[in-house]
Amino acid sequence: MTALERKFVLLLTVFIAALSILNVISAKLFVIGGLSFPLSAGILCYWITFPITDIVSEVYGKAHAQFLVWMGFLANIIILFVSQVAIQLPPADFYTNQEGFAATLGAVPIIVCASLAAYLAAQTHDVWAYHFWKKVTGNKHMWLRNNLSTITSQLLDSLVFNGIAFFIFGDWTLGVFISSTLAFWALKLAIAIIDTPIVYLLHRWLTGHWSPSKAAAQQT
């Protein structure tokens, strides 16, 4: 196994680990600053997945990035299945945390389906969009394709999740759905911009160069 292959395995491990803990901590809602709506603690991990898919797309190619997405989806299915079985196991007489355990891991089926659908749609689109913009920009402007792919994918993620969980099967009105989705998207836009330096750091770690254009210039 080459050094580049080992680094891909490490990125895959971090990607799946982030998605795995996401299923647990998403149950925690918090409010910061002057925001008028609660946020899920899952955002602490979910933002990690987009720079990883982008840098894998950049360095390893579309097939590896799509493989990453499918492995993350499979991990989600396994974790959700095992956690639901664990909830149903009869607790020991001295175990007093069953209600808390079930409340933390017992996601509502509609929420679970909405989360999985949003993940698959957003991450698959992220891979496609990144390679679309890579064809347009070539070896230049990695920051541009990183942001354009992530920004549109985050919008898709918010639309699919909120649409399924709270609009189609929930009690949100169209106005609430639109305003809440745009509010979440605005926050994700800020995160997308912040993760741009991370993509460049990862590119340096993987290839020894800060950007594809510098690598290409050195080779000529």
Coordinates of N, CA and C in Angstrom, one line a residue:
M1 N 0.8 -1.2 0.0 CA 0.0 0.0 0.0 C 0.9 1.2 0.0
T2 N 0.6 2.1 -0.9 CA 1.4 3.4 -1.0 C 1.0 4.4 0.0
A3 N 1.8 5.4 0.2 CA 1.5 6.5 1.2 C 0.2 7.1 0.8
L4 N 0.0 7.4 -0.5 CA -1.3 8.0 -0.9 C -2.5 7.1 -0.6
E5 N -2.3 5.8 -0.8 CA -3.4 4.9 -0.5 C -3.7 4.9 1.0
R6 N -2.7 4.9 1.8 CA -2.9 4.9 3.3 C -3.6 6.2 3.7
K7 N -3.3 7.3 3.1 CA -3.9 8.6 3.4 C -5.4 8.5 3.0
F8 N -5.7 7.8 1.9 CA -7.1 7.7 1.5 C -7.9 6.9 2.6
V9 N -7.3 5.8 3.1 CA -7.9 5.0 4.1 C -8.1 5.9 5.4
L10 N -7.2 6.7 5.7 CA -7.3 7.6 6.9 C -8.5 8.6 6.6
L11 N -8.6 9.2 5.5 CA -9.7 10.1 5.1 C -11.0 9.4 5.2
L12 N -11.1 8.2 4.7 CA -12.3 7.4 4.8 C -12.7 7.1 6.2
T13 N -11.7 6.8 7.0 CA -12.0 6.5 8.5 C -12.5 7.8 9.2
V14 N -11.9 8.9 8.9 CA -12.4 10.2 9.5 C -13.9 10.5 9.0
F15 N -14.1 10.3 7.7 CA -15.4 10.5 7.1 C -16.5 9.7 7.8
I16 N -16.2 8.4 7.9 CA -17.2 7.5 8.5 C -17.3 7.7 10.0
A17 N -16.2 8.1 10.7 CA -16.3 8.4 12.1 C -17.2 9.6 12.3
A18 N -17.0 10.6 11.5 CA -17.9 11.8 11.6 C -19.3 11.5 11.4
L19 N -19.6 10.7 10.4 CA -21.0 10.3 10.2 C -21.6 9.5 11.3
S20 N -20.7 8.6 11.9 CA -21.2 7.7 12.9 C -21.6 8.5 14.2
I21 N -20.7 9.4 14.7 CA -21.0 10.1 15.9 C -22.2 11.1 15.6
L22 N -22.3 11.5 14.3 CA -23.4 12.4 14.0 C -24.8 11.9 14.4
N23 N -24.9 10.6 14.3 CA -26.2 9.9 14.6 C -26.5 10.0 16.1
V24 N -25.5 10.2 16.9 CA -25.7 10.2 18.4 C -25.9 11.7 18.8
I25 N -25.0 12.6 18.4 CA -25.0 13.9 18.9 C -26.1 14.8 18.3
S26 N -26.7 14.3 17.1 CA -27.7 15.2 16.5 C -29.0 15.4 17.4
A27 N -29.1 14.5 18.4 CA -30.3 14.7 19.3 C -30.2 15.9 20.2
K28 N -29.0 16.4 20.3 CA -28.7 17.6 21.1 C -29.0 18.9 20.3
L29 N -29.9 19.7 20.8 CA -30.2 21.0 20.2 C -29.7 22.1 21.0
F30 N -29.1 23.1 20.4 CA -28.6 24.3 21.1 C -28.9 25.6 20.4
V31 N -28.7 26.7 21.1 CA -28.9 28.0 20.5 C -27.7 28.8 20.8
I32 N -27.2 29.5 19.8 CA -26.0 30.4 20.1 C -26.3 31.8 19.6
G33 N -25.7 32.8 20.2 CA -25.8 34.2 19.7 C -27.3 34.6 19.7
G34 N -27.6 35.4 18.7 CA -29.0 35.9 18.6 C -29.9 35.1 17.7
L35 N -29.5 33.8 17.4 CA -30.3 33.0 16.5 C -31.6 32.7 17.1
S36 N -32.7 32.8 16.3 CA -34.0 32.5 16.8 C -34.5 31.1 16.6
F37 N -33.6 30.2 16.1 CA -34.0 28.8 15.9 C -32.8 28.0 16.5
P38 N -33.2 26.7 16.9 CA -32.2 25.9 17.5 C -31.3 25.2 16.4
L39 N -30.1 24.8 16.8 CA -29.3 24.1 15.9 C -29.0 22.7 16.4
S40 N -28.7 21.7 15.6 CA -28.4 20.4 16.0 C -26.9 20.3 16.2
A41 N -26.5 19.6 17.3 CA -25.1 19.4 17.5 C -24.4 18.6 16.4
G42 N -25.2 18.0 15.6 CA -24.6 17.2 14.5 C -23.8 18.0 13.5
I43 N -24.1 19.4 13.5 CA -23.4 20.3 12.6 C -21.9 20.3 13.0
L44 N -21.5 19.9 14.2 CA -20.1 19.8 14.6 C -19.3 18.8 13.8
C45 N -20.0 17.8 13.3 CA -19.4 16.7 12.5 C -19.7 16.8 11.0
Y46 N -20.9 17.2 10.7 CA -21.4 17.1 9.3 C -20.5 18.0 8.4
W47 N -20.0 19.1 8.9 CA -19.2 20.0 8.0 C -17.9 19.4 7.6
I48 N -17.4 18.4 8.4 CA -16.2 17.7 8.0 C -16.3 16.9 6.8
T49 N -17.5 16.4 6.5 CA -17.6 15.5 5.4 C -17.4 16.2 4.0
F50 N -17.8 17.4 3.9 CA -17.8 18.1 2.5 C -16.3 18.4 2.1
P51 N -15.4 18.9 2.9 CA -14.1 19.1 2.5 C -13.4 17.8 2.2
I52 N -13.8 16.7 2.9 CA -13.2 15.4 2.6 C -13.6 14.9 1.2
T53 N -14.9 15.0 0.9 CA -15.3 14.5 -0.4 C -14.7 15.4 -1.5
D54 N -14.5 16.7 -1.2 CA -14.0 17.6 -2.2 C -12.5 17.2 -2.5
I55 N -11.7 17.0 -1.4 CA -10.3 16.8 -1.6 C -10.1 15.4 -2.2
V56 N -10.9 14.4 -1.9 CA -10.8 13.1 -2.5 C -11.2 13.2 -4.0
S57 N -12.2 14.0 -4.3 CA -12.5 14.2 -5.7 C -11.3 14.8 -6.5
E58 N -10.7 15.8 -5.8 CA -9.6 16.5 -6.5 C -8.4 15.6 -6.7
V59 N -8.0 14.8 -5.7 CA -6.7 14.1 -5.7 C -6.9 12.7 -6.3
Y60 N -8.0 12.0 -5.9 CA -8.2 10.6 -6.2 C -9.1 10.4 -7.4
G61 N -10.0 11.3 -7.6 CA -10.9 11.2 -8.7 C -12.4 10.9 -8.3
K62 N -13.3 11.0 -9.2 CA -14.7 10.8 -9.0 C -15.1 9.5 -8.4
A63 N -14.5 8.4 -8.9 CA -14.8 7.1 -8.5 C -14.5 6.9 -7.0
H64 N -13.4 7.4 -6.5 CA -13.1 7.3 -5.1 C -14.0 8.1 -4.3
A65 N -14.4 9.3 -4.7 CA -15.3 10.1 -4.0 C -16.6 9.5 -3.8
Q66 N -17.1 8.9 -4.9 CA -18.4 8.3 -4.9 C -18.4 7.1 -4.0
F67 N -17.3 6.3 -4.0 CA -17.1 5.2 -3.1 C -17.2 5.7 -1.6
L68 N -16.6 6.8 -1.4 CA -16.6 7.4 0.0 C -18.0 7.6 0.4
V69 N -18.8 8.2 -0.5 CA -20.2 8.5 -0.2 C -21.0 7.3 0.1
W70 N -20.8 6.2 -0.7 CA -21.6 5.0 -0.5 C -21.2 4.3 0.8
M71 N -19.9 4.3 1.1 CA -19.4 3.7 2.4 C -20.0 4.5 3.6
G72 N -20.1 5.8 3.5 CA -20.8 6.6 4.5 C -22.2 6.2 4.7
F73 N -22.9 6.0 3.6 CA -24.3 5.7 3.6 C -24.5 4.3 4.2
L74 N -23.6 3.3 3.8 CA -23.7 2.0 4.4 C -23.5 2.0 5.9
A75 N -22.5 2.8 6.3 CA -22.2 3.0 7.8 C -23.4 3.5 8.5
N76 N -24.1 4.5 7.9 CA -25.3 5.0 8.5 C -26.4 4.0 8.7
I77 N -26.6 3.2 7.7 CA -27.6 2.1 7.8 C -27.3 1.1 8.9
I78 N -26.0 0.7 9.0 CA -25.6 -0.3 10.0 C -25.8 0.3 11.4
I79 N -25.3 1.6 11.6 CA -25.4 2.2 12.9 C -26.9 2.4 13.3
L80 N -27.7 2.8 12.4 CA -29.1 3.0 12.7 C -29.8 1.7 13.1
F81 N -29.5 0.6 12.3 CA -30.1 -0.7 12.6 C -29.6 -1.2 13.9
V82 N -28.3 -1.2 14.2 CA -27.8 -1.7 15.4 C -28.3 -0.9 16.6
S83 N -28.4 0.4 16.5 CA -28.9 1.2 17.6 C -30.3 0.9 17.9
Q84 N -31.2 0.7 16.9 CA -32.6 0.4 17.2 C -32.7 -1.0 17.8
V85 N -31.9 -1.9 17.4 CA -31.9 -3.3 18.1 C -31.5 -3.1 19.5
A86 N -30.5 -2.3 19.8 CA -30.0 -2.1 21.2 C -31.1 -1.5 22.0
I87 N -31.8 -0.6 21.5 CA -32.9 0.0 22.3 C -34.0 -1.0 22.7
Q88 N -34.2 -2.0 21.8 CA -35.3 -3.0 22.1 C -34.8 -4.1 23.0
L89 N -33.5 -4.2 23.2 CA -33.1 -5.3 24.2 C -33.6 -5.0 25.6
P90 N -34.1 -6.0 26.2 CA -34.7 -5.8 27.6 C -33.6 -5.4 28.6
P91 N -33.8 -4.2 29.2 CA -32.7 -3.8 30.2 C -32.6 -4.6 31.4
A92 N -31.4 -4.7 32.0 CA -31.3 -5.4 33.2 C -32.0 -4.7 34.3
D93 N -32.4 -5.4 35.4 CA -33.2 -4.8 36.5 C -32.5 -3.6 37.1
F94 N -31.1 -3.7 37.2 CA -30.4 -2.6 37.8 C -30.0 -1.5 36.9
Y95 N -30.4 -1.6 35.6 CA -30.1 -0.6 34.6 C -31.2 0.5 34.6
T96 N -30.8 1.7 35.0 CA -31.8 2.8 35.2 C -31.8 3.8 34.1
N97 N -31.0 3.6 33.1 CA -30.9 4.6 32.0 C -31.6 4.3 30.7
Q98 N -32.5 3.4 30.7 CA -33.2 2.9 29.5 C -33.9 4.1 28.8
E99 N -34.6 4.9 29.5 CA -35.3 6.0 28.9 C -34.4 7.0 28.2
G100 N -33.3 7.4 28.9 CA -32.4 8.3 28.4 C -31.6 7.7 27.2
F101 N -31.3 6.4 27.3 CA -30.7 5.7 26.2 C -31.6 5.7 24.9
A102 N -32.8 5.4 25.1 CA -33.8 5.3 24.0 C -34.0 6.7 23.4
A103 N -34.1 7.7 24.3 CA -34.3 9.1 23.8 C -33.2 9.6 23.0
T104 N -31.9 9.2 23.3 CA -30.8 9.6 22.6 C -30.6 8.9 21.2
L105 N -30.9 7.6 21.2 CA -30.7 6.8 20.0 C -31.9 6.5 19.2
G106 N -33.1 6.7 19.8 CA -34.3 6.4 19.2 C -34.9 7.4 18.2
A107 N -34.2 7.6 17.1 CA -34.6 8.6 16.1 C -36.0 8.2 15.5
V108 N -36.8 9.2 15.3 CA -38.1 9.0 14.6 C -37.9 8.5 13.2
P109 N -38.6 7.4 12.8 CA -38.3 6.9 11.4 C -38.3 7.9 10.3
I110 N -39.3 8.9 10.3 CA -39.3 9.9 9.3 C -38.1 10.8 9.3
I111 N -37.6 11.1 10.5 CA -36.3 11.9 10.6 C -35.2 11.1 10.1
V112 N -35.1 9.8 10.4 CA -34.1 8.9 9.9 C -34.1 8.9 8.4
C113 N -35.2 8.7 7.8 CA -35.4 8.6 6.3 C -35.0 9.9 5.7
A114 N -35.4 11.0 6.3 CA -35.1 12.3 5.8 C -33.6 12.6 5.8
S115 N -33.0 12.2 6.9 CA -31.5 12.4 7.1 C -30.8 11.6 6.0
L116 N -31.1 10.3 5.8 CA -30.4 9.5 4.9 C -30.6 10.0 3.4
A117 N -31.9 10.4 3.1 CA -32.1 10.9 1.8 C -31.4 12.2 1.5
A118 N -31.3 13.1 2.5 CA -30.6 14.3 2.4 C -29.1 14.1 2.2
Y119 N -28.6 13.2 3.0 CA -27.1 12.9 2.9 C -26.8 12.3 1.5
L120 N -27.5 11.4 1.1 CA -27.2 10.7 -0.2 C -27.3 11.7 -1.4
A121 N -28.4 12.5 -1.3 CA -28.6 13.5 -2.4 C -27.5 14.6 -2.4
A122 N -27.2 15.1 -1.2 CA -26.2 16.2 -1.1 C -24.8 15.8 -1.4
Q123 N -24.4 14.6 -0.9 CA -23.1 14.2 -1.1 C -22.8 13.7 -2.5
T124 N -23.8 13.1 -3.1 CA -23.7 12.6 -4.5 C -23.6 13.9 -5.4
H125 N -24.5 14.9 -5.1 CA -24.4 16.1 -5.9 C -23.1 16.8 -5.7
D126 N -22.5 16.8 -4.5 CA -21.3 17.4 -4.2 C -20.2 16.9 -5.1
V127 N -20.1 15.5 -5.2 CA -19.1 14.9 -6.0 C -19.3 15.3 -7.5
W128 N -20.6 15.2 -8.0 CA -20.8 15.6 -9.4 C -20.5 17.0 -9.6
A129 N -20.9 18.0 -8.7 CA -20.7 19.4 -8.9 C -19.2 19.7 -8.9
Y130 N -18.5 19.1 -8.0 CA -17.1 19.4 -7.9 C -16.4 19.0 -9.2
H131 N -16.7 17.9 -9.8 CA -16.1 17.5 -11.1 C -16.6 18.3 -12.3
F132 N -17.8 18.8 -12.2 CA -18.3 19.7 -13.2 C -17.5 21.0 -13.2
W133 N -17.3 21.6 -12.0 CA -16.5 22.8 -12.0 C -15.1 22.6 -12.2
K134 N -14.6 21.4 -11.9 CA -13.2 21.1 -12.2 C -12.9 21.1 -13.7
K135 N -13.9 20.6 -14.5 CA -13.7 20.6 -15.9 C -13.7 22.1 -16.4
V136 N -14.5 22.9 -15.8 CA -14.6 24.3 -16.2 C -13.3 25.1 -15.8
T137 N -12.8 24.8 -14.6 CA -11.6 25.6 -14.1 C -10.3 25.0 -14.3
G138 N -10.3 23.7 -14.7 CA -9.0 23.0 -14.9 C -8.2 22.9 -13.6
N139 N -6.9 23.2 -13.7 CA -6.1 23.1 -12.5 C -6.1 24.4 -11.6
K140 N -6.8 25.4 -12.1 CA -6.9 26.7 -11.4 C -8.1 26.8 -10.5
H141 N -8.0 27.7 -9.5 CA -9.2 28.1 -8.7 C -9.8 26.9 -8.0
M142 N -9.0 26.1 -7.2 CA -9.6 25.0 -6.5 C -10.6 25.6 -5.4
W143 N -10.3 26.7 -4.9 CA -11.2 27.4 -3.9 C -12.6 27.6 -4.5
L144 N -12.7 27.9 -5.8 CA -14.0 28.2 -6.4 C -14.8 26.9 -6.6
R145 N -14.2 25.9 -7.1 CA -15.0 24.6 -7.2 C -15.4 24.0 -5.9
N146 N -14.5 24.2 -4.9 CA -14.8 23.7 -3.6 C -16.0 24.4 -3.0
N147 N -16.0 25.7 -3.1 CA -17.2 26.5 -2.6 C -18.4 26.3 -3.4
L148 N -18.4 26.4 -4.7 CA -19.6 26.2 -5.5 C -20.2 24.9 -5.3
S149 N -19.4 23.8 -5.2 CA -20.0 22.5 -5.0 C -20.6 22.3 -3.7
T150 N -19.9 22.8 -2.6 CA -20.4 22.7 -1.3 C -21.6 23.6 -1.0
I151 N -21.6 24.8 -1.5 CA -22.7 25.7 -1.3 C -24.0 25.1 -1.9
T152 N -24.0 24.6 -3.1 CA -25.2 24.1 -3.7 C -25.6 22.8 -3.1
S153 N -24.6 22.0 -2.6 CA -24.9 20.7 -2.0 C -25.6 20.9 -0.6
Q154 N -25.1 22.0 0.1 CA -25.7 22.3 1.4 C -27.1 22.8 1.2
L155 N -27.4 23.5 0.2 CA -28.8 23.9 -0.1 C -29.6 22.7 -0.3
L156 N -29.1 21.8 -1.1 CA -29.9 20.6 -1.4 C -30.1 19.8 -0.2
D157 N -29.1 19.7 0.7 CA -29.3 18.9 1.9 C -30.4 19.5 2.8
S158 N -30.4 20.9 2.9 CA -31.4 21.5 3.7 C -32.8 21.4 3.1
L159 N -32.9 21.5 1.8 CA -34.2 21.3 1.1 C -34.8 20.0 1.3
V160 N -33.9 18.9 1.1 CA -34.4 17.5 1.2 C -34.8 17.2 2.6
F161 N -33.9 17.5 3.6 CA -34.2 17.1 4.9 C -35.4 17.9 5.5
N162 N -35.4 19.2 5.4 CA -36.6 19.9 5.9 C -37.8 19.6 5.2
G163 N -37.7 19.4 3.9 CA -38.9 19.1 3.1 C -39.6 17.8 3.5
I164 N -38.8 16.8 3.7 CA -39.3 15.5 4.1 C -39.8 15.4 5.5
A165 N -38.9 15.9 6.4 CA -39.1 15.8 7.8 C -40.2 16.7 8.4
F166 N -40.2 17.9 7.9 CA -41.0 19.0 8.5 C -42.1 19.5 7.6
F167 N -42.0 19.4 6.3 CA -43.0 20.0 5.4 C -43.9 19.0 4.9
I168 N -43.4 17.9 4.2 CA -44.3 16.9 3.7 C -44.9 16.0 4.8
F169 N -44.1 15.6 5.8 CA -44.6 14.7 6.8 C -44.8 15.5 8.2
G170 N -44.5 16.8 8.2 CA -44.6 17.6 9.4 C -45.7 18.6 9.3
D171 N -45.6 19.6 10.1 CA -46.7 20.6 10.2 C -46.2 22.0 9.8
W172 N -45.0 22.1 9.1 CA -44.5 23.3 8.7 C -45.4 23.9 7.5
T173 N -45.7 25.2 7.5 CA -46.3 25.8 6.4 C -45.2 26.1 5.3
L174 N -45.6 26.4 4.1 CA -44.6 26.7 3.1 C -43.7 27.9 3.5
G175 N -44.3 28.9 4.1 CA -43.5 30.0 4.6 C -42.4 29.7 5.6
V176 N -42.8 28.8 6.6 CA -41.9 28.4 7.6 C -40.8 27.5 7.0
F177 N -41.2 26.7 6.1 CA -40.2 25.8 5.4 C -39.2 26.6 4.6
I178 N -39.6 27.6 3.9 CA -38.7 28.4 3.1 C -37.8 29.3 4.0
S179 N -38.3 29.9 5.0 CA -37.5 30.8 5.9 C -36.5 30.0 6.7
S180 N -37.0 28.8 7.2 CA -36.1 28.0 8.1 C -35.0 27.4 7.2
T181 N -35.3 26.9 6.0 CA -34.3 26.3 5.1 C -33.3 27.4 4.7
L182 N -33.7 28.6 4.4 CA -32.8 29.6 4.0 C -31.9 30.0 5.2
A183 N -32.4 30.0 6.4 CA -31.7 30.3 7.6 C -30.6 29.3 7.8
F184 N -30.9 28.0 7.8 CA -29.9 26.9 7.9 C -28.9 27.0 6.8
W185 N -29.3 27.3 5.6 CA -28.4 27.4 4.5 C -27.4 28.5 4.7
A186 N -27.9 29.6 5.2 CA -27.0 30.8 5.4 C -25.9 30.4 6.4
L187 N -26.2 29.7 7.4 CA -25.2 29.2 8.4 C -24.2 28.3 7.7
K188 N -24.7 27.4 6.9 CA -23.9 26.4 6.2 C -23.0 27.1 5.2
L189 N -23.4 28.2 4.6 CA -22.6 29.0 3.7 C -21.3 29.5 4.4
A190 N -21.5 30.0 5.6 CA -20.4 30.5 6.4 C -19.4 29.3 6.7
I191 N -20.0 28.2 7.0 CA -19.1 27.0 7.3 C -18.4 26.6 6.0
A192 N -19.0 26.7 4.9 CA -18.4 26.3 3.6 C -17.2 27.2 3.3
I193 N -17.4 28.5 3.6 CA -16.3 29.4 3.3 C -15.1 29.1 4.3
I194 N -15.4 28.8 5.5 CA -14.4 28.6 6.5 C -13.6 27.3 6.2
D195 N -14.2 26.3 5.5 CA -13.5 25.0 5.3 C -12.6 25.1 4.1
T196 N -12.6 26.2 3.3 CA -11.7 26.3 2.2 C -10.2 26.2 2.5
P197 N -9.7 26.8 3.5 CA -8.3 26.6 3.9 C -8.0 25.2 4.3
I198 N -9.0 24.5 4.8 CA -8.8 23.1 5.2 C -8.5 22.2 3.9
V199 N -9.3 22.5 2.9 CA -9.1 21.8 1.6 C -7.7 22.0 1.1
Y200 N -7.2 23.2 1.2 CA -5.8 23.5 0.7 C -4.8 22.8 1.6
L201 N -5.0 22.8 2.9 CA -4.1 22.1 3.8 C -4.1 20.6 3.5
L202 N -5.3 20.0 3.2 CA -5.4 18.6 2.9 C -4.7 18.3 1.6
H203 N -4.8 19.2 0.6 CA -4.1 19.0 -0.7 C -2.6 19.0 -0.5
R204 N -2.1 19.9 0.4 CA -0.7 20.0 0.7 C -0.2 18.7 1.3
W205 N -1.0 18.2 2.3 CA -0.7 16.9 3.0 C -0.7 15.7 2.0
L206 N -1.6 15.7 1.1 CA -1.7 14.5 0.2 C -0.7 14.6 -0.9
T207 N -0.4 15.7 -1.5 CA 0.4 15.8 -2.7 C 1.7 16.5 -2.5
G208 N 1.9 17.3 -1.4 CA 3.1 18.1 -1.2 C 3.0 19.4 -1.9
H209 N 1.9 19.8 -2.5 CA 1.7 21.1 -3.1 C 0.4 21.7 -2.5
W210 N 0.4 23.1 -2.5 CA -0.7 23.8 -1.9 C -1.9 23.7 -2.9
S211 N -1.7 23.6 -4.2 CA -2.8 23.7 -5.1 C -2.5 22.9 -6.3
P212 N -3.5 22.4 -7.1 CA -3.2 21.7 -8.4 C -2.4 22.5 -9.4
S213 N -2.7 23.8 -9.4 CA -2.0 24.7 -10.4 C -0.5 24.8 -10.1
K214 N -0.1 24.8 -8.8 CA 1.3 24.8 -8.5 C 2.0 23.5 -8.8
A215 N 1.2 22.4 -8.6 CA 1.8 21.1 -8.9 C 2.0 21.0 -10.4
A216 N 1.0 21.4 -11.2 CA 1.2 21.4 -12.6 C 2.3 22.3 -13.2
A217 N 2.5 23.4 -12.5 CA 3.5 24.3 -13.0 C 4.9 23.8 -12.7
Q218 N 5.0 23.0 -11.6 CA 6.3 22.5 -11.2 C 6.7 21.3 -12.1
Q219 N 5.6 20.6 -12.7 CA 5.9 19.5 -13.5 C 6.3 19.9 -14.9
T220 N 5.9 21.2 -15.3 CA 6.2 21.6 -16.7 C 7.6 22.3 -16.8

